[in-house]
PDB file of N, CA and C and ligand atoms in Angstrom:
ATOM      1  N   MET M   1     -41.203   7.846   2.619  1.00  0.00           N
ATOM      2  CA  MET M   1     -40.116   8.210   3.493  1.00  0.00           C
ATOM      3  C   MET M   1     -38.954   7.212   3.353  1.00  0.00           C
ATOM      4  N   GLY M   2     -37.778   7.665   3.665  1.00  0.00           N
ATOM      5  CA  GLY M   2     -36.598   6.857   3.784  1.00  0.00           C
ATOM      6  C   GLY M   2     -36.379   5.773   2.692  1.00  0.00           C
ATOM      7  N   SER M   3     -36.102   6.205   1.536  1.00  0.00           N
ATOM      8  CA  SER M   3     -35.843   5.158   0.512  1.00  0.00           C
ATOM      9  C   SER M   3     -34.589   5.479  -0.293  1.00  0.00           C
ATOM     10  N   GLY M   4     -33.542   5.769   0.438  1.00  0.00           N
ATOM     11  CA  GLY M   4     -32.293   6.068  -0.264  1.00  0.00           C
ATOM     12  C   GLY M   4     -31.186   5.117   0.187  1.00  0.00           C
ATOM     13  N   ASN M   5     -31.419   3.892  -0.042  1.00  0.00           N
ATOM     14  CA  ASN M   5     -30.490   2.901   0.506  1.00  0.00           C
ATOM     15  C   ASN M   5     -29.713   2.156  -0.578  1.00  0.00           C
ATOM     16  N   ALA M   6     -29.274   2.903  -1.534  1.00  0.00           N
ATOM     17  CA  ALA M   6     -28.547   2.251  -2.647  1.00  0.00           C
ATOM     18  C   ALA M   6     -27.208   1.772  -2.189  1.00  0.00           C
ATOM     19  N   ILE M   7     -26.847   0.626  -2.685  1.00  0.00           N
ATOM     20  CA  ILE M   7     -25.513   0.082  -2.401  1.00  0.00           C
ATOM     21  C   ILE M   7     -24.574   0.678  -3.401  1.00  0.00           C
ATOM     22  N   ARG M   8     -23.514   1.306  -2.941  1.00  0.00           N
ATOM     23  CA  ARG M   8     -22.604   1.862  -3.861  1.00  0.00           C
ATOM     24  C   ARG M   8     -21.129   1.673  -3.406  1.00  0.00           C
ATOM     25  N   GLY M   9     -20.252   1.953  -4.317  1.00  0.00           N
ATOM     26  CA  GLY M   9     -18.888   1.966  -3.905  1.00  0.00           C
ATOM     27  C   GLY M   9     -18.009   0.832  -4.452  1.00  0.00           C
ATOM     28  N   SER M  10     -18.607  -0.278  -4.808  1.00  0.00           N
ATOM     29  CA  SER M  10     -17.773  -1.418  -5.168  1.00  0.00           C
ATOM     30  C   SER M  10     -17.753  -1.584  -6.714  1.00  0.00           C
ATOM     31  N   ARG M  11     -17.692  -0.479  -7.425  1.00  0.00           N
ATOM     32  CA  ARG M  11     -17.675  -0.578  -8.831  1.00  0.00           C
ATOM     33  C   ARG M  11     -16.203  -0.634  -9.329  1.00  0.00           C
ATOM     34  N   VAL M  12     -15.908  -1.667 -10.021  1.00  0.00           N
ATOM     35  CA  VAL M  12     -14.590  -1.743 -10.625  1.00  0.00           C
ATOM     36  C   VAL M  12     -14.643  -1.119 -11.981  1.00  0.00           C
ATOM     37  N   GLY M  13     -13.979  -0.010 -12.154  1.00  0.00           N
ATOM     38  CA  GLY M  13     -14.113   0.786 -13.355  1.00  0.00           C
ATOM     39  C   GLY M  13     -13.762   0.108 -14.664  1.00  0.00           C
ATOM     40  N   ALA M  14     -12.442  -0.263 -14.773  1.00  0.00           N
ATOM     41  CA  ALA M  14     -12.033  -0.715 -16.065  1.00  0.00           C
ATOM     42  C   ALA M  14     -11.343  -2.053 -15.964  1.00  0.00           C
ATOM     43  N   GLY M  15     -11.019  -2.606 -17.083  1.00  0.00           N
ATOM     44  CA  GLY M  15     -10.246  -3.833 -17.110  1.00  0.00           C
ATOM     45  C   GLY M  15     -11.115  -5.053 -17.321  1.00  0.00           C
ATOM     46  N   PRO M  16     -10.612  -5.931 -18.100  1.00  0.00           N
ATOM     47  CA  PRO M  16     -11.393  -7.135 -18.381  1.00  0.00           C
ATOM     48  C   PRO M  16     -11.372  -8.041 -17.115  1.00  0.00           C
ATOM     49  N   MET M  17     -12.502  -8.590 -16.874  1.00  0.00           N
ATOM     50  CA  MET M  17     -12.628  -9.437 -15.659  1.00  0.00           C
ATOM     51  C   MET M  17     -12.419 -10.889 -16.004  1.00  0.00           C
ATOM     52  N   GLY M  18     -11.922 -11.167 -17.222  1.00  0.00           N
ATOM     53  CA  GLY M  18     -11.833 -12.517 -17.670  1.00  0.00           C
ATOM     54  C   GLY M  18     -10.616 -13.242 -17.263  1.00  0.00           C
ATOM     55  N   GLU M  19      -9.631 -12.507 -16.691  1.00  0.00           N
ATOM     56  CA  GLU M  19      -8.343 -13.140 -16.372  1.00  0.00           C
ATOM     57  C   GLU M  19      -8.480 -13.911 -15.078  1.00  0.00           C
ATOM     58  N   ALA M  20      -9.073 -15.033 -15.156  1.00  0.00           N
ATOM     59  CA  ALA M  20      -9.260 -15.840 -13.921  1.00  0.00           C
ATOM     60  C   ALA M  20      -7.970 -16.522 -13.575  1.00  0.00           C
ATOM     61  N   GLU M  21      -7.579 -16.328 -12.339  1.00  0.00           N
ATOM     62  CA  GLU M  21      -6.387 -17.006 -11.899  1.00  0.00           C
ATOM     63  C   GLU M  21      -6.765 -18.326 -11.284  1.00  0.00           C
ATOM     64  N   ARG M  22      -6.482 -19.413 -11.928  1.00  0.00           N
ATOM     65  CA  ARG M  22      -6.898 -20.705 -11.443  1.00  0.00           C
ATOM     66  C   ARG M  22      -6.148 -21.102 -10.215  1.00  0.00           C
ATOM     67  N   GLY M  23      -6.748 -21.851  -9.355  1.00  0.00           N
ATOM     68  CA  GLY M  23      -6.078 -22.359  -8.191  1.00  0.00           C
ATOM     69  C   GLY M  23      -6.069 -21.373  -7.014  1.00  0.00           C
ATOM     70  N   GLU M  24      -6.505 -20.172  -7.268  1.00  0.00           N
ATOM     71  CA  GLU M  24      -6.574 -19.227  -6.158  1.00  0.00           C
ATOM     72  C   GLU M  24      -7.944 -19.187  -5.573  1.00  0.00           C
ATOM     73  N   ALA M  25      -7.994 -19.199  -4.251  1.00  0.00           N
ATOM     74  CA  ALA M  25      -9.323 -19.210  -3.597  1.00  0.00           C
ATOM     75  C   ALA M  25     -10.097 -17.928  -3.927  1.00  0.00           C
ATOM     76  N   ALA M  26      -9.370 -16.795  -3.807  1.00  0.00           N
ATOM     77  CA  ALA M  26     -10.038 -15.528  -4.073  1.00  0.00           C
ATOM     78  C   ALA M  26      -9.416 -14.879  -5.299  1.00  0.00           C
ATOM     79  N   PRO M  27     -10.144 -14.782  -6.372  1.00  0.00           N
ATOM     80  CA  PRO M  27      -9.620 -14.107  -7.554  1.00  0.00           C
ATOM     81  C   PRO M  27      -9.392 -12.633  -7.273  1.00  0.00           C
ATOM     82  N   ARG M  28      -8.335 -12.104  -7.882  1.00  0.00           N
ATOM     83  CA  ARG M  28      -7.977 -10.683  -7.608  1.00  0.00           C
ATOM     84  C   ARG M  28      -8.118  -9.855  -8.806  1.00  0.00           C
ATOM     85  N   VAL M  29      -8.483  -8.602  -8.578  1.00  0.00           N
ATOM     86  CA  VAL M  29      -8.514  -7.664  -9.681  1.00  0.00           C
ATOM     87  C   VAL M  29      -7.433  -6.604  -9.490  1.00  0.00           C
ATOM     88  N   ARG M  30      -6.901  -6.149 -10.599  1.00  0.00           N
ATOM     89  CA  ARG M  30      -5.849  -5.174 -10.508  1.00  0.00           C
ATOM     90  C   ARG M  30      -6.427  -3.849 -10.961  1.00  0.00           C
ATOM     91  N   VAL M  31      -6.255  -2.827 -10.103  1.00  0.00           N
ATOM     92  CA  VAL M  31      -6.828  -1.521 -10.439  1.00  0.00           C
ATOM     93  C   VAL M  31      -5.717  -0.530 -10.549  1.00  0.00           C
ATOM     94  N   SER M  32      -5.772   0.297 -11.589  1.00  0.00           N
ATOM     95  CA  SER M  32      -4.735   1.317 -11.741  1.00  0.00           C
ATOM     96  C   SER M  32      -5.139   2.602 -11.027  1.00  0.00           C
ATOM     97  N   PHE M  33      -4.187   3.224 -10.350  1.00  0.00           N
ATOM     98  CA  PHE M  33      -4.418   4.560  -9.696  1.00  0.00           C
ATOM     99  C   PHE M  33      -3.311   5.481 -10.176  1.00  0.00           C
ATOM    100  N   TRP M  34      -3.675   6.720 -10.350  1.00  0.00           N
ATOM    101  CA  TRP M  34      -2.684   7.734 -10.730  1.00  0.00           C
ATOM    102  C   TRP M  34      -2.680   8.846  -9.696  1.00  0.00           C
ATOM    103  N   CYS M  35      -1.452   9.274  -9.290  1.00  0.00           N
ATOM    104  CA  CYS M  35      -1.369  10.424  -8.370  1.00  0.00           C
ATOM    105  C   CYS M  35      -1.127  11.684  -9.215  1.00  0.00           C
ATOM    106  N   ALA M  36      -1.048  12.811  -8.516  1.00  0.00           N
ATOM    107  CA  ALA M  36      -0.886  14.070  -9.216  1.00  0.00           C
ATOM    108  C   ALA M  36       0.435  14.157  -9.987  1.00  0.00           C
ATOM    109  N   ASN M  37       1.421  13.316  -9.578  1.00  0.00           N
ATOM    110  CA  ASN M  37       2.695  13.308 -10.298  1.00  0.00           C
ATOM    111  C   ASN M  37       2.688  12.227 -11.383  1.00  0.00           C
ATOM    112  N   MET M  38       1.525  11.708 -11.710  1.00  0.00           N
ATOM    113  CA  MET M  38       1.391  10.760 -12.771  1.00  0.00           C
ATOM    114  C   MET M  38       2.145   9.451 -12.553  1.00  0.00           C
ATOM    115  N   HIS M  39       2.280   9.158 -11.310  1.00  0.00           N
ATOM    116  CA  HIS M  39       2.835   7.807 -11.020  1.00  0.00           C
ATOM    117  C   HIS M  39       1.667   6.828 -11.059  1.00  0.00           C
ATOM    118  N   GLU M  40       1.912   5.747 -11.729  1.00  0.00           N
ATOM    119  CA  GLU M  40       0.817   4.751 -11.783  1.00  0.00           C
ATOM    120  C   GLU M  40       1.089   3.647 -10.774  1.00  0.00           C
ATOM    121  N   THR M  41       0.061   3.330  -9.992  1.00  0.00           N
ATOM    122  CA  THR M  41       0.144   2.259  -9.065  1.00  0.00           C
ATOM    123  C   THR M  41      -0.911   1.224  -9.438  1.00  0.00           C
ATOM    124  N   ARG M  42      -0.576  -0.001  -9.329  1.00  0.00           N
ATOM    125  CA  ARG M  42      -1.586  -1.003  -9.684  1.00  0.00           C
ATOM    126  C   ARG M  42      -1.722  -2.103  -8.620  1.00  0.00           C
ATOM    127  N   PRO M  43      -2.284  -1.696  -7.493  1.00  0.00           N
ATOM    128  CA  PRO M  43      -2.525  -2.699  -6.459  1.00  0.00           C
ATOM    129  C   PRO M  43      -3.590  -3.658  -6.907  1.00  0.00           C
ATOM    130  N   SER M  44      -3.565  -4.830  -6.326  1.00  0.00           N
ATOM    131  CA  SER M  44      -4.638  -5.809  -6.674  1.00  0.00           C
ATOM    132  C   SER M  44      -5.494  -6.034  -5.445  1.00  0.00           C
ATOM    133  N   PHE M  45      -6.746  -6.261  -5.726  1.00  0.00           N
ATOM    134  CA  PHE M  45      -7.747  -6.434  -4.629  1.00  0.00           C
ATOM    135  C   PHE M  45      -8.467  -7.737  -4.854  1.00  0.00           C
ATOM    136  N   ALA M  46      -8.919  -8.264  -3.747  1.00  0.00           N
ATOM    137  CA  ALA M  46      -9.810  -9.448  -3.901  1.00  0.00           C
ATOM    138  C   ALA M  46     -11.036  -8.992  -4.662  1.00  0.00           C
ATOM    139  N   SER M  47     -11.483  -9.822  -5.548  1.00  0.00           N
ATOM    140  CA  SER M  47     -12.573  -9.361  -6.455  1.00  0.00           C
ATOM    141  C   SER M  47     -13.852  -9.070  -5.712  1.00  0.00           C
ATOM    142  N   ASP M  48     -13.995  -9.621  -4.542  1.00  0.00           N
ATOM    143  CA  ASP M  48     -15.234  -9.362  -3.835  1.00  0.00           C
ATOM    144  C   ASP M  48     -15.048  -8.200  -2.810  1.00  0.00           C
ATOM    145  N   ALA M  49     -13.849  -7.624  -2.766  1.00  0.00           N
ATOM    146  CA  ALA M  49     -13.631  -6.502  -1.867  1.00  0.00           C
ATOM    147  C   ALA M  49     -13.897  -5.207  -2.618  1.00  0.00           C
ATOM    148  N   ALA M  50     -14.329  -4.207  -1.833  1.00  0.00           N
ATOM    149  CA  ALA M  50     -14.590  -2.916  -2.441  1.00  0.00           C
ATOM    150  C   ALA M  50     -13.292  -2.251  -2.752  1.00  0.00           C
ATOM    151  N   VAL M  51     -13.157  -1.725  -3.941  1.00  0.00           N
ATOM    152  CA  VAL M  51     -11.934  -1.023  -4.340  1.00  0.00           C
ATOM    153  C   VAL M  51     -12.081   0.425  -3.850  1.00  0.00           C
ATOM    154  N   PRO M  52     -11.077   0.865  -3.103  1.00  0.00           N
ATOM    155  CA  PRO M  52     -11.182   2.224  -2.570  1.00  0.00           C
ATOM    156  C   PRO M  52     -11.077   3.257  -3.674  1.00  0.00           C
ATOM    157  N   GLU M  53     -11.694   4.406  -3.449  1.00  0.00           N
ATOM    158  CA  GLU M  53     -11.628   5.480  -4.392  1.00  0.00           C
ATOM    159  C   GLU M  53     -10.213   6.042  -4.539  1.00  0.00           C
ATOM    160  N   LEU M  54      -9.564   6.140  -3.397  1.00  0.00           N
ATOM    161  CA  LEU M  54      -8.219   6.699  -3.376  1.00  0.00           C
ATOM    162  C   LEU M  54      -7.215   5.651  -2.886  1.00  0.00           C
ATOM    163  N   TRP M  55      -5.994   5.859  -3.350  1.00  0.00           N
ATOM    164  CA  TRP M  55      -4.916   4.960  -2.959  1.00  0.00           C
ATOM    165  C   TRP M  55      -3.686   5.845  -2.757  1.00  0.00           C
ATOM    166  N   ASP M  56      -2.911   5.554  -1.721  1.00  0.00           N
ATOM    167  CA  ASP M  56      -1.694   6.360  -1.526  1.00  0.00           C
ATOM    168  C   ASP M  56      -0.622   5.897  -2.471  1.00  0.00           C
ATOM    169  N   CYS M  57      -0.064   6.883  -3.160  1.00  0.00           N
ATOM    170  CA  CYS M  57       1.021   6.532  -4.123  1.00  0.00           C
ATOM    171  C   CYS M  57       2.253   6.127  -3.316  1.00  0.00           C
ATOM    172  N   PRO M  58       2.761   4.937  -3.599  1.00  0.00           N
ATOM    173  CA  PRO M  58       3.908   4.437  -2.858  1.00  0.00           C
ATOM    174  C   PRO M  58       5.182   5.188  -3.156  1.00  0.00           C
ATOM    175  N   ARG M  59       5.182   5.947  -4.193  1.00  0.00           N
ATOM    176  CA  ARG M  59       6.435   6.664  -4.552  1.00  0.00           C
ATOM    177  C   ARG M  59       6.530   8.033  -3.884  1.00  0.00           C
ATOM    178  N   CYS M  60       5.424   8.741  -3.898  1.00  0.00           N
ATOM    179  CA  CYS M  60       5.490  10.108  -3.334  1.00  0.00           C
ATOM    180  C   CYS M  60       4.506  10.326  -2.219  1.00  0.00           C
ATOM    181  N   GLY M  61       3.617   9.387  -1.955  1.00  0.00           N
ATOM    182  CA  GLY M  61       2.714   9.490  -0.824  1.00  0.00           C
ATOM    183  C   GLY M  61       1.451  10.308  -1.127  1.00  0.00           C
ATOM    184  N   LEU M  62       1.339  10.826  -2.307  1.00  0.00           N
ATOM    185  CA  LEU M  62       0.112  11.591  -2.646  1.00  0.00           C
ATOM    186  C   LEU M  62      -1.016  10.616  -2.869  1.00  0.00           C
ATOM    187  N   PRO M  63      -2.220  11.147  -2.652  1.00  0.00           N
ATOM    188  CA  PRO M  63      -3.353  10.311  -2.956  1.00  0.00           C
ATOM    189  C   PRO M  63      -3.499  10.070  -4.427  1.00  0.00           C
ATOM    190  N   ALA M  64      -3.807   8.877  -4.823  1.00  0.00           N
ATOM    191  CA  ALA M  64      -3.986   8.550  -6.237  1.00  0.00           C
ATOM    192  C   ALA M  64      -5.376   8.089  -6.509  1.00  0.00           C
ATOM    193  N   GLY M  65      -5.899   8.481  -7.661  1.00  0.00           N
ATOM    194  CA  GLY M  65      -7.278   8.114  -8.008  1.00  0.00           C
ATOM    195  C   GLY M  65      -7.288   7.252  -9.260  1.00  0.00           C
ATOM    196  N   GLN M  66      -8.477   6.711  -9.545  1.00  0.00           N
ATOM    197  CA  GLN M  66      -8.574   5.806 -10.662  1.00  0.00           C
ATOM    198  C   GLN M  66      -8.709   6.564 -12.008  1.00  0.00           C
ATOM    199  N   ASP M  67      -8.912   7.839 -11.959  1.00  0.00           N
ATOM    200  CA  ASP M  67      -9.045   8.568 -13.172  1.00  0.00           C
ATOM    201  C   ASP M  67      -7.719   9.226 -13.583  1.00  0.00           C
ATOM    202  N   GLU M  68      -7.094   8.657 -14.669  1.00  0.00           N
ATOM    203  CA  GLU M  68      -5.798   9.146 -15.054  1.00  0.00           C
ATOM    204  C   GLU M  68      -5.848  10.630 -15.470  1.00  0.00           C
ATOM    205  N   GLN M  69      -6.978  10.995 -16.059  1.00  0.00           N
ATOM    206  CA  GLN M  69      -7.099  12.381 -16.567  1.00  0.00           C
ATOM    207  C   GLN M  69      -7.268  13.369 -15.436  1.00  0.00           C
ATOM    208  N   ALA M  70      -7.758  12.904 -14.298  1.00  0.00           N
ATOM    209  CA  ALA M  70      -8.038  13.852 -13.216  1.00  0.00           C
ATOM    210  C   ALA M  70      -7.621  13.221 -11.876  1.00  0.00           C
ATOM    211  N   PRO M  71      -6.302  13.139 -11.660  1.00  0.00           N
ATOM    212  CA  PRO M  71      -5.843  12.659 -10.364  1.00  0.00           C
ATOM    213  C   PRO M  71      -6.186  13.594  -9.263  1.00  0.00           C
ATOM    214  N   PRO M  72      -6.370  13.103  -8.059  1.00  0.00           N
ATOM    215  CA  PRO M  72      -6.728  13.969  -6.925  1.00  0.00           C
ATOM    216  C   PRO M  72      -5.630  14.925  -6.612  1.00  0.00           C
ATOM    217  N   ALA M  73      -6.017  16.134  -6.248  1.00  0.00           N
ATOM    218  CA  ALA M  73      -5.046  17.168  -5.920  1.00  0.00           C
ATOM    219  C   ALA M  73      -4.333  16.822  -4.681  1.00  0.00           C
ATOM    220  N   PRO M  74      -3.006  17.113  -4.616  1.00  0.00           N
ATOM    221  CA  PRO M  74      -2.298  16.830  -3.379  1.00  0.00           C
ATOM    222  C   PRO M  74      -2.806  17.654  -2.206  1.00  0.00           C
ATOM    223  N   PRO M  75      -2.986  17.068  -1.058  1.00  0.00           N
ATOM    224  CA  PRO M  75      -3.428  17.808   0.098  1.00  0.00           C
ATOM    225  C   PRO M  75      -2.329  18.680   0.611  1.00  0.00           C
ATOM    226  N   LYS M  76      -2.665  19.929   0.965  1.00  0.00           N
ATOM    227  CA  LYS M  76      -1.624  20.866   1.378  1.00  0.00           C
ATOM    228  C   LYS M  76      -1.517  21.012   2.880  1.00  0.00           C
ATOM    229  N   ASN M  77      -2.586  20.673   3.572  1.00  0.00           N
ATOM    230  CA  ASN M  77      -2.565  20.942   5.010  1.00  0.00           C
ATOM    231  C   ASN M  77      -1.905  19.847   5.814  1.00  0.00           C
ATOM    232  N   GLU M  78      -2.026  18.602   5.333  1.00  0.00           N
ATOM    233  CA  GLU M  78      -1.460  17.519   6.135  1.00  0.00           C
ATOM    234  C   GLU M  78      -0.482  16.691   5.334  1.00  0.00           C
ATOM    235  N   PRO M  79       0.671  17.176   5.072  1.00  0.00           N
ATOM    236  CA  PRO M  79       1.612  16.444   4.215  1.00  0.00           C
ATOM    237  C   PRO M  79       2.155  15.220   4.836  1.00  0.00           C
ATOM    238  N   TYR M  80       2.093  15.125   6.160  1.00  0.00           N
ATOM    239  CA  TYR M  80       2.762  13.968   6.851  1.00  0.00           C
ATOM    240  C   TYR M  80       1.752  12.877   7.243  1.00  0.00           C
ATOM    241  N   LYS M  81       0.551  13.069   6.827  1.00  0.00           N
ATOM    242  CA  LYS M  81      -0.459  12.078   7.260  1.00  0.00           C
ATOM    243  C   LYS M  81      -0.165  10.744   6.658  1.00  0.00           C
ATOM    244  N   THR M  82       0.085  10.720   5.388  1.00  0.00           N
ATOM    245  CA  THR M  82       0.364   9.420   4.776  1.00  0.00           C
ATOM    246  C   THR M  82       1.678   8.858   5.246  1.00  0.00           C
ATOM    247  N   HIS M  83       2.602   9.738   5.504  1.00  0.00           N
ATOM    248  CA  HIS M  83       3.922   9.289   6.005  1.00  0.00           C
ATOM    249  C   HIS M  83       3.756   8.596   7.349  1.00  0.00           C
ATOM    250  N   LEU M  84       2.926   9.192   8.177  1.00  0.00           N
ATOM    251  CA  LEU M  84       2.669   8.591   9.486  1.00  0.00           C
ATOM    252  C   LEU M  84       2.032   7.271   9.360  1.00  0.00           C
ATOM    253  N   ALA M  85       1.094   7.158   8.485  1.00  0.00           N
ATOM    254  CA  ALA M  85       0.417   5.905   8.238  1.00  0.00           C
ATOM    255  C   ALA M  85       1.429   4.855   7.752  1.00  0.00           C
ATOM    256  N   TYR M  86       2.356   5.311   6.932  1.00  0.00           N
ATOM    257  CA  TYR M  86       3.359   4.446   6.403  1.00  0.00           C
ATOM    258  C   TYR M  86       4.246   3.962   7.515  1.00  0.00           C
ATOM    259  N   VAL M  87       4.652   4.843   8.420  1.00  0.00           N
ATOM    260  CA  VAL M  87       5.523   4.482   9.518  1.00  0.00           C
ATOM    261  C   VAL M  87       4.770   3.469  10.385  1.00  0.00           C
ATOM    262  N   LYS M  88       3.545   3.746  10.654  1.00  0.00           N
ATOM    263  CA  LYS M  88       2.776   2.861  11.511  1.00  0.00           C
ATOM    264  C   LYS M  88       2.748   1.426  10.869  1.00  0.00           C
ATOM    265  N   GLU M  89       2.571   1.403   9.586  1.00  0.00           N
ATOM    266  CA  GLU M  89       2.459   0.144   8.902  1.00  0.00           C
ATOM    267  C   GLU M  89       3.798  -0.626   9.015  1.00  0.00           C
ATOM    268  N   ARG M  90       4.870   0.150   8.943  1.00  0.00           N
ATOM    269  CA  ARG M  90       6.175  -0.503   8.883  1.00  0.00           C
ATOM    270  C   ARG M  90       6.687  -0.853  10.293  1.00  0.00           C
ATOM    271  N   ARG M  91       5.969  -0.496  11.301  1.00  0.00           N
ATOM    272  CA  ARG M  91       6.489  -0.631  12.629  1.00  0.00           C
ATOM    273  C   ARG M  91       6.877  -2.029  12.997  1.00  0.00           C
ATOM    274  N   SER M  92       6.002  -2.978  12.763  1.00  0.00           N
ATOM    275  CA  SER M  92       6.294  -4.346  13.140  1.00  0.00           C
ATOM    276  C   SER M  92       7.519  -4.855  12.325  1.00  0.00           C
ATOM    277  N   ASP M  93       7.642  -4.413  11.109  1.00  0.00           N
ATOM    278  CA  ASP M  93       8.727  -4.812  10.253  1.00  0.00           C
ATOM    279  C   ASP M  93      10.036  -4.299  10.879  1.00  0.00           C
ATOM    280  N   LYS M  94       9.977  -3.058  11.351  1.00  0.00           N
ATOM    281  CA  LYS M  94      11.133  -2.411  11.949  1.00  0.00           C
ATOM    282  C   LYS M  94      11.549  -3.123  13.235  1.00  0.00           C
ATOM    283  N   ASP M  95      10.565  -3.473  14.022  1.00  0.00           N
ATOM    284  CA  ASP M  95      10.830  -4.219  15.256  1.00  0.00           C
ATOM    285  C   ASP M  95      11.572  -5.460  14.961  1.00  0.00           C
ATOM    286  N   GLY M  96      11.102  -6.172  13.939  1.00  0.00           N
ATOM    287  CA  GLY M  96      11.708  -7.432  13.558  1.00  0.00           C
ATOM    288  C   GLY M  96      13.177  -7.231  13.172  1.00  0.00           C
ATOM    289  N   LYS M  97      13.405  -6.122  12.488  1.00  0.00           N
ATOM    290  CA  LYS M  97      14.767  -5.848  12.053  1.00  0.00           C
ATOM    291  C   LYS M  97      15.640  -5.518  13.246  1.00  0.00           C
ATOM    292  N   ALA M  98      15.079  -4.793  14.203  1.00  0.00           N
ATOM    293  CA  ALA M  98      15.862  -4.431  15.417  1.00  0.00           C
ATOM    294  C   ALA M  98      16.247  -5.688  16.172  1.00  0.00           C
ATOM    295  N   ILE M  99      15.321  -6.570  16.244  1.00  0.00           N
ATOM    296  CA  ILE M  99      15.608  -7.835  16.973  1.00  0.00           C
ATOM    297  C   ILE M  99      16.691  -8.612  16.222  1.00  0.00           C
ATOM    298  N   LEU M 100      16.632  -8.626  14.943  1.00  0.00           N
ATOM    299  CA  LEU M 100      17.639  -9.312  14.190  1.00  0.00           C
ATOM    300  C   LEU M 100      19.020  -8.653  14.373  1.00  0.00           C
ATOM    301  N   GLU M 101      19.053  -7.315  14.363  1.00  0.00           N
ATOM    302  CA  GLU M 101      20.290  -6.630  14.520  1.00  0.00           C
ATOM    303  C   GLU M 101      20.929  -6.895  15.914  1.00  0.00           C
ATOM    304  N   GLU M 102      20.039  -6.921  16.878  1.00  0.00           N
ATOM    305  CA  GLU M 102      20.504  -7.172  18.240  1.00  0.00           C
ATOM    306  C   GLU M 102      21.121  -8.543  18.307  1.00  0.00           C
ATOM    307  N   ALA M 103      20.495  -9.494  17.661  1.00  0.00           N
ATOM    308  CA  ALA M 103      21.010 -10.836  17.718  1.00  0.00           C
ATOM    309  C   ALA M 103      22.355 -10.938  16.993  1.00  0.00           C
ATOM    310  N   LEU M 104      22.488 -10.217  15.921  1.00  0.00           N
ATOM    311  CA  LEU M 104      23.740 -10.188  15.176  1.00  0.00           C
ATOM    312  C   LEU M 104      24.838  -9.559  16.019  1.00  0.00           C
ATOM    313  N   GLU M 105      24.472  -8.508  16.713  1.00  0.00           N
ATOM    314  CA  GLU M 105      25.416  -7.830  17.544  1.00  0.00           C
ATOM    315  C   GLU M 105      25.937  -8.777  18.652  1.00  0.00           C
ATOM    316  N   ARG M 106      25.042  -9.458  19.237  1.00  0.00           N
ATOM    317  CA  ARG M 106      25.414 -10.358  20.304  1.00  0.00           C
ATOM    318  C   ARG M 106      26.344 -11.441  19.776  1.00  0.00           C
ATOM    319  N   LEU M 107      26.053 -11.872  18.536  1.00  0.00           N
ATOM    320  CA  LEU M 107      26.892 -12.882  17.926  1.00  0.00           C
ATOM    321  C   LEU M 107      28.319 -12.331  17.721  1.00  0.00           C
ATOM    322  N   ARG M 108      28.372 -11.073  17.340  1.00  0.00           N
ATOM    323  CA  ARG M 108      29.677 -10.474  17.073  1.00  0.00           C
ATOM    324  C   ARG M 108      30.471 -10.321  18.382  1.00  0.00           C
ATOM    325  N   ASN M 109      29.704  -9.947  19.440  1.00  0.00           N
ATOM    326  CA  ASN M 109      30.412  -9.649  20.709  1.00  0.00           C
ATOM    327  C   ASN M 109      30.898 -10.938  21.418  1.00  0.00           C
ATOM    328  N   THR M 110      30.154 -11.966  21.222  1.00  0.00           N
ATOM    329  CA  THR M 110      30.540 -13.208  21.873  1.00  0.00           C
ATOM    330  C   THR M 110      31.326 -14.062  20.899  1.00  0.00           C
ATOM    331  N   LYS M 111      32.496 -13.639  20.651  1.00  0.00           N
ATOM    332  CA  LYS M 111      33.347 -14.366  19.719  1.00  0.00           C
ATOM    333  C   LYS M 111      33.864 -15.647  20.437  1.00  0.00           C
ATOM    334  N   SER M 112      33.799 -16.660  19.751  1.00  0.00           N
ATOM    335  CA  SER M 112      34.289 -17.927  20.315  1.00  0.00           C
ATOM    336  C   SER M 112      35.848 -17.819  20.403  1.00  0.00           C
ATOM    337  N   PRO M 113      36.420 -18.224  21.535  1.00  0.00           N
ATOM    338  CA  PRO M 113      37.870 -18.164  21.694  1.00  0.00           C
ATOM    339  C   PRO M 113      38.554 -19.147  20.793  1.00  0.00           C
ATOM    340  N   TRP M 114      37.841 -20.119  20.289  1.00  0.00           N
ATOM    341  CA  TRP M 114      38.497 -21.118  19.469  1.00  0.00           C
ATOM    342  C   TRP M 114      38.554 -20.590  18.053  1.00  0.00           C
TER     343      TRP M 114
HETATM  344 ZN1   ZN S   1       3.165   9.627  -6.900  1.00  0.00          ZN
END
């Protein structure tokens, strides 16, 4: 009974692992992903982290896979899902920008009389 406990998922498909970056605590591996529009993305991952099967293409938002010959098909039902995730991710960045703009505005409004 119950003997299907294989560890899977952290296989780095291609690429030489010999490019050791000296001085870095965590060596990183670069993995190529291709989306259905043939955009190549090459994010890097910590070598001890599991590389995800899919990656969102930063150019068009489609899911990208590691197999150049067979990129994942674009999802048709939820086109805004990745966009939403993107917006969520950018939120803090946007807040920072808003604060900066507000400060600039205040600077402009309070012109020194001298
Ligand atoms: Zn793309």
